[in-house]
Short mmCIF file of C-alpha atoms in Angstrom, two decimals:
data_model
loop_
_atom_site.label_atom_id
_atom_site.label_comp_id
_atom_site.label_asym_id
_atom_site.label_seq_id
_atom_site.Cartn_x
_atom_site.Cartn_y
_atom_site.Cartn_z
CA MET A 1 -3.04 -18.84 18.12
CA GLU A 2 -4.92 -20.81 15.24
CA LEU A 3 -7.00 -18.49 13.30
CA LYS A 4 -10.26 -19.11 11.35
CA ASP A 5 -9.41 -19.48 7.75
CA SER A 6 -12.07 -17.28 6.74
CA VAL A 7 -10.97 -13.69 7.86
CA ASP A 8 -13.90 -11.97 5.91
CA GLU A 9 -16.45 -13.90 8.70
CA ARG A 10 -14.31 -12.25 11.65
CA PRO A 11 -16.35 -9.71 13.26
CA GLU A 12 -13.91 -7.05 13.26
CA TRP A 13 -13.67 -7.56 9.38
CA GLN A 14 -17.50 -7.21 8.94
CA SER A 15 -17.27 -4.06 10.79
CA LEU A 16 -14.75 -2.48 8.40
CA GLN A 17 -17.40 -3.56 5.68
CA ARG A 18 -20.07 -1.54 7.13
CA HIS A 19 -17.72 1.42 7.64
CA LYS A 20 -16.73 1.41 4.25
CA GLN A 21 -20.32 1.79 3.21
CA SER A 22 -20.71 4.29 5.17
CA LEU A 23 -17.74 6.44 3.88
CA ALA A 24 -19.35 6.20 0.54
CA ASP A 25 -18.87 10.11 0.34
CA MET A 26 -15.68 10.58 1.97
CA ASN A 27 -13.65 13.27 0.42
CA LEU A 28 -10.28 14.07 1.23
CA GLN A 29 -10.27 17.82 0.65
CA ASN A 30 -13.06 17.99 3.14
CA LEU A 31 -11.37 15.94 5.69
CA PHE A 32 -8.43 18.49 5.45
CA ALA A 33 -10.71 21.16 5.67
CA GLU A 34 -12.66 20.01 8.66
CA ASP A 35 -9.34 19.15 10.73
CA ASP A 36 -6.27 21.67 10.67
CA GLY A 37 -4.21 18.92 12.56
CA ARG A 38 -4.88 16.31 10.43
CA PHE A 39 -1.01 15.97 9.17
CA GLU A 40 -0.07 15.86 12.75
CA LYS A 41 -2.53 13.18 13.53
CA PHE A 42 -1.89 10.71 10.67
CA SER A 43 1.59 11.39 10.32
CA PHE A 44 4.67 9.75 12.20
CA ARG A 45 8.19 10.26 12.73
CA PHE A 46 11.12 7.53 13.16
CA ASN A 47 14.42 8.85 13.07
CA ASP A 48 15.16 10.86 9.97
CA LEU A 49 12.01 9.20 8.37
CA LEU A 50 8.66 10.69 8.18
CA TYR A 51 5.81 8.81 7.04
CA ASP A 52 2.54 10.95 6.08
CA PHE A 53 -0.80 8.97 5.85
CA SER A 54 -2.75 12.08 6.14
CA LYS A 55 -3.62 11.78 2.19
CA ASN A 56 -5.50 8.53 2.63
CA LEU A 57 -9.14 7.90 2.69
CA ILE A 58 -9.30 7.32 6.58
CA ASP A 59 -10.47 8.55 9.85
CA SER A 60 -9.57 8.09 13.43
CA HIS A 61 -12.28 5.29 13.23
CA THR A 62 -11.10 3.94 10.47
CA LEU A 63 -7.62 3.20 11.92
CA LYS A 64 -9.19 1.98 15.22
CA LEU A 65 -11.26 -0.66 13.53
CA LEU A 66 -8.46 -1.88 11.25
CA VAL A 67 -6.11 -2.20 14.74
CA ASP A 68 -8.99 -3.82 16.06
CA LEU A 69 -8.78 -6.53 12.99
CA ALA A 70 -4.99 -6.86 13.73
CA GLU A 71 -5.48 -7.20 17.03
CA SER A 72 -8.05 -10.02 16.82
CA THR A 73 -5.51 -11.79 14.57
CA GLY A 74 -3.20 -12.39 17.61
CA LEU A 75 -0.62 -9.89 15.57
CA ASN A 76 1.89 -9.11 18.65
CA ASP A 77 2.12 -13.16 19.51
CA ARG A 78 3.08 -13.65 16.15
CA ILE A 79 5.45 -10.64 15.76
CA ASN A 80 7.07 -12.34 19.16
CA ALA A 81 6.89 -15.66 17.28
CA LEU A 82 9.00 -14.34 14.51
CA PHE A 83 11.88 -12.68 16.59
CA SER A 84 11.96 -15.40 18.77
CA GLY A 85 13.10 -18.31 16.19
CA GLU A 86 9.74 -19.83 16.14
CA PRO A 87 9.12 -21.80 12.81
CA VAL A 88 6.76 -19.23 11.11
CA ASN A 89 7.63 -20.88 7.78
CA VAL A 90 5.25 -23.62 8.45
CA THR A 91 5.54 -25.37 5.30
CA GLU A 92 9.19 -25.92 5.36
CA ASN A 93 9.18 -25.89 9.12
CA ARG A 94 11.52 -23.32 9.36
CA PRO A 95 12.04 -20.01 11.54
CA ALA A 96 12.67 -16.71 9.51
CA LEU A 97 15.34 -14.80 10.83
CA HIS A 98 16.31 -12.28 8.53
CA THR A 99 15.85 -9.87 11.99
CA ALA A 100 18.68 -12.08 13.58
CA LEU A 101 20.95 -11.00 10.82
CA ARG A 102 20.72 -7.02 12.02
CA MET A 103 21.74 -8.29 15.30
CA SER A 104 24.87 -6.94 16.97
CA SER A 105 24.37 -8.91 20.07
CA GLY A 106 22.04 -10.90 22.02
CA GLN A 107 20.47 -14.40 21.81
CA VAL A 108 18.07 -16.37 19.33
CA MET A 109 18.05 -20.10 19.27
CA VAL A 110 17.55 -22.40 16.43
CA ASN A 111 17.69 -25.86 17.21
CA GLY A 112 19.30 -25.33 20.66
CA ASN A 113 21.97 -23.01 19.23
CA ASN A 114 22.32 -19.50 19.47
CA VAL A 115 22.83 -18.01 16.09
CA VAL A 116 23.74 -14.81 16.87
CA PRO A 117 27.52 -15.65 17.45
CA GLU A 118 27.81 -17.43 14.23
CA ILE A 119 26.39 -14.46 12.36
CA ILE A 120 28.95 -11.83 13.76
CA ALA A 121 31.72 -14.20 12.94
CA ILE A 122 30.60 -14.53 9.31
CA ARG A 123 30.50 -10.97 9.36
CA GLU A 124 33.94 -10.84 10.34
CA LYS A 125 34.75 -13.09 7.50
CA MET A 126 32.95 -10.26 5.07
CA ARG A 127 35.06 -7.63 6.53
CA ASP A 128 38.02 -9.35 5.60
CA ILE A 129 37.01 -10.14 1.98
CA SER A 130 35.93 -6.92 1.21
CA GLU A 131 38.69 -4.78 3.25
CA ARG A 132 41.25 -6.98 1.28
CA LEU A 133 39.74 -6.10 -2.05
CA ARG A 134 39.05 -2.45 -1.42
CA ALA A 135 42.78 -2.27 -0.59
CA GLY A 136 43.88 -3.93 -3.61
CA LEU A 137 45.22 -6.90 -1.81
CA TRP A 138 42.97 -9.93 -3.26
CA LEU A 139 45.44 -10.76 -6.57
CA GLY A 140 43.82 -12.66 -9.52
CA SER A 141 46.00 -15.70 -10.88
CA THR A 142 48.31 -13.49 -12.54
CA GLY A 143 49.27 -11.38 -9.62
CA LYS A 144 47.24 -8.32 -10.73
CA PRO A 145 44.93 -6.83 -8.21
CA ILE A 146 41.20 -7.36 -8.48
CA THR A 147 39.72 -4.10 -9.86
CA THR A 148 36.22 -5.48 -10.84
CA VAL A 149 33.66 -7.64 -9.03
CA VAL A 150 30.57 -9.17 -10.63
CA ASN A 151 27.60 -10.54 -8.35
CA LEU A 152 25.70 -13.37 -10.21
CA GLY A 153 22.55 -13.90 -8.58
CA VAL A 154 18.82 -13.59 -9.68
CA GLY A 155 15.86 -12.57 -7.45
CA GLY A 156 16.85 -11.92 -3.95
CA SER A 157 20.60 -12.75 -4.42
CA ASP A 158 20.58 -9.81 -7.12
CA LEU A 159 17.78 -7.23 -6.42
CA GLY A 160 18.95 -6.50 -2.77
CA PRO A 161 22.41 -5.71 -3.36
CA ARG A 162 21.71 -4.08 -6.72
CA MET A 163 19.37 -1.73 -5.34
CA VAL A 164 21.63 -0.97 -2.35
CA CYS A 165 24.87 -0.28 -4.44
CA GLN A 166 22.72 1.65 -6.88
CA ALA A 167 21.45 4.10 -4.33
CA PHE A 168 25.29 4.66 -3.25
CA LYS A 169 27.31 4.23 -6.40
CA HIS A 170 28.24 8.00 -6.02
CA GLU A 171 30.08 6.74 -2.72
CA ALA A 172 31.28 3.64 -3.97
CA SER A 173 35.22 2.36 -3.67
CA VAL A 174 37.60 4.09 -6.63
CA ASN A 175 39.70 0.81 -6.38
CA VAL A 176 36.98 -1.89 -7.02
CA LYS A 177 33.78 -1.81 -9.13
CA VAL A 178 31.00 -3.77 -8.40
CA LEU A 179 28.56 -5.05 -11.21
CA PHE A 180 25.50 -7.27 -11.47
CA VAL A 181 24.47 -9.96 -13.78
CA SER A 182 20.91 -11.95 -13.63
CA SER A 183 19.57 -12.54 -16.72
CA ILE A 184 19.77 -16.05 -18.27
CA ASP A 185 19.20 -15.39 -21.76
CA GLY A 186 22.82 -14.48 -22.28
CA ASN A 187 22.75 -11.03 -23.30
CA GLU A 188 23.81 -9.48 -20.17
CA VAL A 189 26.76 -11.75 -19.11
CA VAL A 190 28.06 -11.45 -22.64
CA ASP A 191 27.93 -7.77 -22.72
CA THR A 192 29.41 -7.58 -19.55
CA LEU A 193 32.35 -9.82 -20.11
CA LYS A 194 33.22 -7.83 -23.28
CA LYS A 195 34.04 -4.73 -21.11
CA LEU A 196 36.28 -6.73 -18.26
CA ASN A 197 39.94 -7.76 -18.12
CA PRO A 198 39.92 -11.61 -16.75
CA GLU A 199 42.92 -10.99 -15.12
CA THR A 200 41.15 -8.51 -12.49
CA THR A 201 37.83 -9.72 -12.53
CA LEU A 202 36.55 -11.96 -9.43
CA PHE A 203 32.75 -13.23 -9.58
CA ILE A 204 30.51 -13.64 -6.51
CA VAL A 205 28.29 -16.56 -7.56
CA CYS A 206 25.26 -15.89 -5.00
CA SER A 207 22.83 -18.87 -4.92
CA LYS A 208 21.06 -20.24 -1.67
CA SER A 209 20.87 -23.74 -3.20
CA PHE A 210 23.57 -23.56 -6.04
CA THR A 211 21.25 -25.00 -7.96
CA THR A 212 19.39 -22.19 -9.45
CA VAL A 213 20.02 -22.24 -13.28
CA ASP A 214 20.05 -18.69 -14.12
CA THR A 215 22.87 -18.27 -11.94
CA LEU A 216 24.90 -21.59 -12.43
CA VAL A 217 24.86 -21.07 -16.22
CA ASN A 218 25.98 -17.44 -15.98
CA ALA A 219 29.00 -18.87 -13.75
CA GLU A 220 29.62 -21.65 -16.02
CA THR A 221 30.19 -18.72 -18.98
CA ALA A 222 32.31 -16.55 -16.49
CA LYS A 223 34.24 -19.74 -15.87
CA GLN A 224 35.20 -20.64 -19.57
CA TRP A 225 35.97 -16.93 -20.51
CA LEU A 226 38.38 -17.01 -17.50
CA ILE A 227 39.90 -20.60 -18.80
CA LYS A 228 39.91 -19.31 -22.26
CA SER A 229 41.34 -15.94 -21.46
CA LEU A 230 43.97 -17.12 -18.58
CA GLY A 231 44.71 -20.69 -19.91
CA LYS A 232 43.64 -23.91 -18.69
CA ASN A 233 46.77 -24.08 -16.16
CA ARG A 234 45.69 -21.10 -14.33
CA SER A 235 44.00 -21.38 -10.68
CA LEU A 236 40.97 -19.61 -10.67
CA SER A 237 40.45 -19.71 -6.63
CA ASN A 238 40.80 -16.13 -6.46
CA HIS A 239 38.51 -15.10 -9.22
CA PHE A 240 35.51 -16.72 -7.47
CA ILE A 241 33.56 -16.56 -3.91
CA GLY A 242 30.60 -18.53 -3.27
CA VAL A 243 27.60 -17.24 -1.44
CA SER A 244 25.39 -20.49 -0.70
CA GLY A 245 24.08 -22.95 1.88
CA ASN A 246 25.42 -25.93 -0.18
CA PRO A 247 28.89 -25.91 0.54
CA GLU A 248 29.44 -29.70 -1.55
CA LYS A 249 28.02 -27.91 -4.68
CA MET A 250 30.19 -24.71 -4.11
CA LEU A 251 33.15 -27.11 -4.03
CA ASP A 252 32.14 -28.94 -7.26
CA PHE A 253 31.85 -26.03 -9.33
CA GLY A 254 35.79 -25.08 -7.78
CA VAL A 255 34.77 -22.58 -5.22
CA ASP A 256 37.70 -22.56 -2.54
CA PRO A 257 36.39 -23.64 1.09
CA GLU A 258 38.22 -20.50 2.26
CA HIS A 259 36.33 -18.25 -0.36
CA GLN A 260 32.78 -19.70 0.64
CA LEU A 261 30.15 -17.79 2.92
CA PRO A 262 27.07 -19.32 4.10
CA ILE A 263 23.78 -18.71 3.84
CA TRP A 264 21.36 -20.27 6.21
CA ASP A 265 18.32 -22.09 5.62
CA TRP A 266 16.26 -19.82 7.53
CA VAL A 267 16.93 -16.83 5.41
CA GLY A 268 14.74 -16.36 2.50
CA GLY A 269 16.19 -15.12 -0.67
CA ARG A 270 13.91 -11.69 -0.88
CA TYR A 271 14.86 -11.10 2.77
CA SER A 272 18.64 -12.11 2.37
CA VAL A 273 20.40 -8.77 1.83
CA TRP A 274 21.25 -8.38 5.19
CA SER A 275 23.31 -11.60 5.08
CA THR A 276 26.37 -12.80 3.34
CA VAL A 277 24.09 -11.53 -0.02
CA GLY A 278 25.10 -8.26 0.88
CA LEU A 279 29.19 -9.06 0.27
CA SER A 280 28.75 -6.80 -2.70
CA ILE A 281 27.31 -4.21 -0.48
CA ALA A 282 30.28 -4.41 1.58
CA ILE A 283 32.88 -4.28 -1.25
CA SER A 284 31.28 -1.43 -2.89
CA LEU A 285 31.01 0.64 0.21
CA GLY A 286 32.84 -0.38 2.79
CA MET A 287 31.71 -3.04 5.57
CA HIS A 288 31.22 0.00 8.00
CA GLN A 289 28.56 1.42 5.65
CA PHE A 290 27.32 -2.23 5.62
CA GLU A 291 26.85 -2.10 8.81
CA LYS A 292 25.51 1.16 9.26
CA PHE A 293 22.50 -0.54 6.72
CA LEU A 294 22.10 -3.28 9.38
CA LEU A 295 21.88 -0.78 12.13
CA GLY A 296 18.97 1.21 10.31
CA ALA A 297 17.24 -2.19 9.95
CA ALA A 298 17.63 -2.81 13.61
CA GLU A 299 16.49 0.28 14.79
CA ALA A 300 13.35 -0.62 12.78
CA ASP A 301 13.19 -3.83 14.13
CA LYS A 302 12.70 -2.74 17.72
CA HIS A 303 10.00 0.06 16.61
CA PHE A 304 7.99 -2.67 15.13
CA CYS A 305 8.69 -4.88 18.42
CA GLU A 306 8.33 -1.98 20.81
CA THR A 307 5.63 0.34 19.62
CA HIS A 308 1.63 0.11 19.85
CA LEU A 309 -0.11 -0.88 16.86
CA THR A 310 -1.72 2.58 16.74
CA ARG A 311 1.49 4.24 16.44
CA ASN A 312 3.54 1.43 15.09
CA ILE A 313 4.79 2.52 11.38
CA PRO A 314 4.84 -0.65 9.50
CA VAL A 315 1.60 -1.97 11.14
CA ILE A 316 -0.21 1.12 10.00
CA GLN A 317 1.35 1.22 6.49
CA ALA A 318 0.15 -2.74 6.32
CA LEU A 319 -3.32 -1.86 7.25
CA ILE A 320 -4.07 0.99 4.95
CA SER A 321 -3.06 -1.22 2.16
CA ILE A 322 -5.45 -3.85 3.56
CA TRP A 323 -8.16 -1.26 3.68
CA TYR A 324 -7.71 -0.62 -0.23
CA ASN A 325 -6.79 -4.12 -1.20
CA ASN A 326 -9.92 -5.64 0.47
CA PHE A 327 -12.10 -2.78 1.16
CA HIS A 328 -11.78 -0.56 -1.67
CA GLY A 329 -10.97 -3.27 -4.59
CA ALA A 330 -7.89 -1.82 -5.22
CA SER A 331 -6.00 -4.65 -7.18
CA THR A 332 -2.60 -2.51 -7.38
CA GLN A 333 -0.46 -0.30 -5.61
CA VAL A 334 2.05 1.63 -7.51
CA ILE A 335 5.66 2.79 -5.61
CA LEU A 336 7.31 6.02 -6.98
CA PRO A 337 10.54 7.08 -5.84
CA TYR A 338 11.52 10.79 -6.40
CA ASP A 339 15.16 10.29 -6.23
CA HIS A 340 16.87 8.48 -9.16
CA ARG A 341 19.23 6.52 -6.66
CA LEU A 342 16.20 4.68 -5.66
CA HIS A 343 15.21 3.87 -8.87
CA VAL A 344 15.64 0.14 -8.25
CA LEU A 345 13.45 0.01 -5.30
CA PRO A 346 10.03 -0.73 -7.08
CA ALA A 347 11.44 -3.80 -8.46
CA PHE A 348 13.16 -4.80 -4.83
CA LEU A 349 9.44 -4.20 -3.51
CA GLN A 350 7.82 -6.02 -6.34
CA GLN A 351 9.29 -8.97 -5.51
CA LEU A 352 9.28 -8.68 -1.69
CA GLU A 353 5.42 -8.39 -1.56
CA MET A 354 4.15 -10.29 -4.45
CA GLU A 355 6.27 -13.45 -3.94
CA SER A 356 5.98 -12.97 -0.12
CA ASN A 357 1.90 -12.64 0.01
CA GLY A 358 1.18 -14.09 -3.51
CA LYS A 359 -0.68 -16.97 -2.14
CA GLY A 360 -4.15 -18.40 -2.04
CA VAL A 361 -3.92 -20.93 0.79
CA THR A 362 -3.91 -20.19 4.39
CA LEU A 363 -1.90 -21.34 7.31
CA ASN A 364 -4.30 -24.23 7.96
CA GLY A 365 -3.91 -25.35 4.13
CA ASN A 366 -7.58 -24.18 2.86
CA GLN A 367 -8.25 -21.70 0.02
CA VAL A 368 -8.01 -18.19 1.19
CA SER A 369 -11.42 -16.16 1.39
CA CYS A 370 -10.20 -12.76 0.09
CA ASP A 371 -7.81 -11.46 -2.10
CA THR A 372 -4.05 -11.45 -0.90
CA ALA A 373 -1.40 -9.29 -2.37
CA PRO A 374 -2.08 -6.56 -4.64
CA ILE A 375 0.16 -6.28 -7.70
CA ILE A 376 3.29 -4.12 -7.02
CA TRP A 377 4.33 -1.77 -9.67
CA GLY A 378 6.37 1.51 -10.29
CA GLU A 379 8.89 3.79 -11.78
CA PHE A 380 11.14 6.65 -11.01
CA GLY A 381 8.48 9.23 -10.49
CA PRO A 382 9.70 12.28 -12.59
CA ASN A 383 9.86 9.81 -15.52
CA ALA A 384 6.53 8.33 -14.52
CA GLN A 385 5.06 11.40 -14.84
CA HIS A 386 5.46 11.32 -18.56
CA ALA A 387 4.37 7.82 -19.02
CA PHE A 388 1.64 6.48 -16.97
CA TYR A 389 0.94 9.35 -14.59
CA GLN A 390 -2.53 10.07 -17.17
CA LEU A 391 -4.03 6.69 -15.67
CA LEU A 392 -3.45 7.54 -12.16
CA HIS A 393 -5.45 11.03 -12.61
CA GLN A 394 -8.08 10.37 -15.27
CA GLY A 395 -8.27 6.37 -15.48
CA THR A 396 -10.84 4.42 -14.45
CA ARG A 397 -8.23 2.26 -12.02
CA PHE A 398 -8.29 2.82 -8.39
CA VAL A 399 -4.51 2.96 -7.62
CA PRO A 400 -3.02 3.86 -4.12
CA VAL A 401 0.34 5.45 -4.38
CA GLU A 402 3.24 5.65 -2.55
CA PHE A 403 5.33 8.50 -2.86
CA ILE A 404 9.37 8.14 -1.47
CA ALA A 405 11.55 11.14 -1.30
CA VAL A 406 14.48 12.51 0.19
CA ALA A 407 14.76 15.84 1.64
CA CYS A 408 18.22 16.80 1.59
CA ASN A 409 20.67 15.75 -1.14
CA THR A 410 23.86 18.03 -1.36
CA ALA A 411 25.54 16.18 -4.15
CA VAL A 412 23.14 17.39 -6.68
CA PRO A 413 22.65 21.20 -7.77
CA GLU A 414 20.11 22.82 -5.73
CA ASN A 415 17.32 23.59 -8.39
CA HIS A 416 17.28 19.85 -9.56
CA GLN A 417 16.64 18.75 -5.82
CA GLU A 418 13.92 21.42 -5.51
CA LEU A 419 12.36 20.42 -8.68
CA ALA A 420 12.37 16.84 -7.92
CA LEU A 421 10.49 17.55 -4.41
CA THR A 422 8.07 20.27 -5.72
CA ASN A 423 6.88 17.86 -8.40
CA CYS A 424 6.21 14.81 -5.80
CA PHE A 425 4.13 17.22 -3.48
CA ALA A 426 2.51 18.64 -6.29
CA GLN A 427 1.59 15.32 -7.98
CA SER A 428 0.18 14.04 -4.38
CA ARG A 429 -1.97 17.37 -4.10
CA ALA A 430 -3.09 16.73 -7.61
CA LEU A 431 -4.51 13.02 -6.82
CA MET A 432 -5.93 14.44 -3.88
CA GLN A 433 -7.44 17.83 -5.35
CA GLY A 434 -8.46 17.14 -9.07
CA GLN A 435 -9.76 19.63 -11.27
CA THR A 436 -13.30 20.52 -12.14
CA ALA A 437 -14.30 21.42 -15.67
CA THR A 438 -13.76 25.35 -16.33
CA LYS A 439 -16.59 27.18 -14.69
CA ASN A 440 -18.56 24.24 -14.11
CA ASP A 441 -18.83 23.63 -17.92
CA HIS A 442 -19.80 20.28 -18.19
CA SER A 443 -19.84 20.34 -22.15
CA HIS A 444 -18.17 17.88 -24.28
CA ARG A 445 -15.39 20.18 -24.75
CA GLU A 446 -14.69 21.07 -21.10
CA MET A 447 -15.01 17.47 -19.68
CA PRO A 448 -11.94 16.11 -21.10
CA HIS A 449 -9.82 18.75 -18.41
CA TYR A 450 -11.81 17.09 -15.69
CA HIS A 451 -9.69 15.24 -12.76
CA PRO A 452 -12.05 13.55 -10.33
CA GLY A 453 -9.13 13.87 -7.63
CA ASN A 454 -10.06 12.13 -4.18
CA LYS A 455 -7.19 9.65 -5.08
CA PRO A 456 -5.31 8.28 -1.99
CA SER A 457 -1.45 8.35 -1.58
CA THR A 458 1.34 7.71 1.04
CA THR A 459 4.44 10.10 1.09
CA ILE A 460 7.44 8.88 2.72
CA LEU A 461 10.38 11.28 3.42
CA LEU A 462 14.04 10.59 4.24
CA ARG A 463 15.71 13.42 5.68
CA GLU A 464 18.76 12.01 3.58
CA LEU A 465 19.69 9.03 1.54
CA THR A 466 22.14 7.16 4.22
CA PRO A 467 22.72 3.36 4.51
CA GLU A 468 20.98 3.60 7.90
CA ASN A 469 17.82 5.37 6.65
CA LEU A 470 17.63 2.92 3.72
CA GLY A 471 18.16 0.04 6.11
CA SER A 472 15.01 1.44 8.43
CA LEU A 473 12.96 1.73 5.08
CA ILE A 474 13.58 -1.73 3.84
CA ALA A 475 12.74 -3.23 7.28
CA PHE A 476 9.67 -1.67 7.63
CA TYR A 477 8.59 -2.69 4.27
CA GLU A 478 9.40 -6.46 5.33
CA HIS A 479 7.06 -6.19 8.60
CA LYS A 480 4.65 -4.33 6.28
CA VAL A 481 4.42 -7.63 4.47
CA PHE A 482 4.54 -9.66 7.64
CA VAL A 483 1.56 -7.94 9.07
CA GLN A 484 -0.35 -8.55 5.98
CA SER A 485 0.45 -12.05 5.72
CA VAL A 486 -0.80 -12.56 9.48
CA ILE A 487 -4.25 -10.79 8.95
CA TRP A 488 -4.51 -12.72 5.72
CA ASN A 489 -3.28 -15.88 7.48
CA ILE A 490 -0.74 -16.91 5.16
CA ASN A 491 2.78 -17.74 5.04
CA PRO A 492 4.99 -15.08 3.43
CA PHE A 493 8.10 -17.35 3.73
CA ASP A 494 7.90 -20.05 1.16
CA GLN A 495 7.42 -19.56 -2.57
CA TRP A 496 6.03 -22.83 -4.33
CA GLY A 497 4.76 -21.51 -7.17
CA VAL A 498 8.18 -20.04 -8.00
CA GLU A 499 9.62 -23.70 -7.43
CA LEU A 500 6.99 -25.13 -10.07
CA GLY A 501 8.33 -23.18 -12.79
CA LYS A 502 11.93 -24.17 -11.84
CA LYS A 503 10.88 -27.91 -11.76
CA LEU A 504 9.12 -27.71 -15.18
CA ALA A 505 11.71 -25.80 -16.95
CA GLY A 506 14.25 -28.67 -16.09
CA GLN A 507 11.79 -31.42 -17.05
CA LEU A 508 11.45 -29.50 -20.34
CA GLN A 509 15.02 -29.08 -20.82
CA SER A 510 15.87 -32.67 -20.30
CA ASP A 511 12.78 -34.13 -22.45
CA GLN A 512 13.95 -31.75 -25.27
CA LEU A 513 16.83 -34.29 -25.95
CA ASP A 514 14.61 -37.00 -26.87
CA PRO A 515 14.28 -37.12 -30.61
CA ALA A 516 10.58 -37.92 -30.42
CA PHE A 517 10.09 -35.32 -27.93
CA HIS A 518 7.71 -33.73 -30.76
CA LEU A 519 5.49 -37.32 -30.15
CA GLN A 520 5.34 -37.00 -26.35
CA PRO A 521 1.71 -36.91 -25.21
CA SER A 522 2.49 -35.10 -21.78
CA TYR A 523 3.02 -31.68 -23.58
CA ASP A 524 0.12 -29.65 -25.03
CA ASP A 525 -0.19 -28.50 -28.53
CA SER A 526 1.08 -24.97 -27.61
CA THR A 527 4.53 -25.77 -26.06
CA LEU A 528 5.30 -27.90 -28.74
CA GLY A 529 4.16 -25.31 -31.54
CA LEU A 530 6.42 -22.91 -29.80
CA ILE A 531 9.41 -25.20 -29.70
CA ALA A 532 8.93 -26.48 -33.57
CA PHE A 533 9.06 -22.53 -34.53
CA VAL A 534 12.39 -22.28 -32.30
CA ARG A 535 13.54 -25.34 -33.58
CA LYS A 536 12.93 -24.16 -37.47
CA ALA A 537 14.10 -20.50 -36.96
CA SER A 538 17.53 -22.18 -35.85
CA THR A 539 18.32 -24.46 -38.62
#
């Protein structure tokens, strides 16, 4: 179904604009006062997850109009296209089959081949590698067991596995420690290597193209560290595993073919945590826990495919975000987890949403006619209360909030868990309720105490933080992003803006080798001035 580029010209969009104008005086407290069943009406349960949308500036008619908009874009057909392996990544003419990575059986055809058996076979190779490492059976070049694994990656090759490993670090293997290095500037890799024993350290070089400069410069530094420590004559075969779609480049670097794991071209980096990129998760938590993570995502996929749009959690989550982004003028959205185990989640979601939907061109190659992805930001909630909540409560910006909390956590003292949840619920209530000036005194002395309230939020509760529940949560966010892309008629699976930055960095690095670089007319005065300052500072 080919859509009009100008989504804002669709009748369903214009109906929402009129509806927004009619709700100028909508008040959240009044909505609750008028409807004792509002929480049940606007909250949805999925296994051990609860999504409470009731503190949003919506009513039943709002949701109906939003669903009408989604249906008018052919959303159901696009969901089918996504899961069946059609080339939904139109600029690269590829499918986007991160959902197939969660499957344990079945059939998904790509170029005439069923990719599911290959996925399962590679999963078994991940199992073999991870179990050998966890059992102390993977030996370094001096015969000592590997006890530290360092994942070298950036973006999707770092944030996804880092987020999951951080979430369950208290359940990690006691025999092998998993660390992450992503920074290009050298500080992180140098600081990490100082603490490690080269005889017992293995590096996972994780890059889909195996040309990502950030990752390869860290990998080369790691290789030279090993050579310097172990000697030039030592084999480094058991000190490197490669995860990439480029076996030739891995071999050129020195990764043994037996230690190579593939990434398929139909998996985008920010959607790759379910793939071989998740090897570090399997090593840290065990392959059985990684498979529970996959299972939770697969269950969320089933819900997304089979549930009517009016009760479909990621669809509703996406539509409410569009409601604020496109009809309330909210340019940002904040993510606030109230469980420290999820403190990497805002950064992960930042990449997922903004790299996917930060687009200004439609599937038809024309400029979009409305705003696309909002700016996603966030922080661990209790810390954020003492940092930027002031702006959320009394600032002039309209910022929709998503709170994420875990209901049960027996690993911490009960009073800590109770305080975290109490603060989460109180903050969502404070945003909604606000505070009037004392005794309606609107004097200059009292007005600083005034909180306008009526600020919307969604609360997502996990009964417990388990790999399965986290898998469902992340898969729902992926589907939310896809739904938004369908409505905006953009491609969420490419990232040409990222590629341009890489290209120019490579060109600049090469051009600086020319002694007459400062005379090149192709560079702007600012770039030349910055480089001149660095050169002078370095002499």
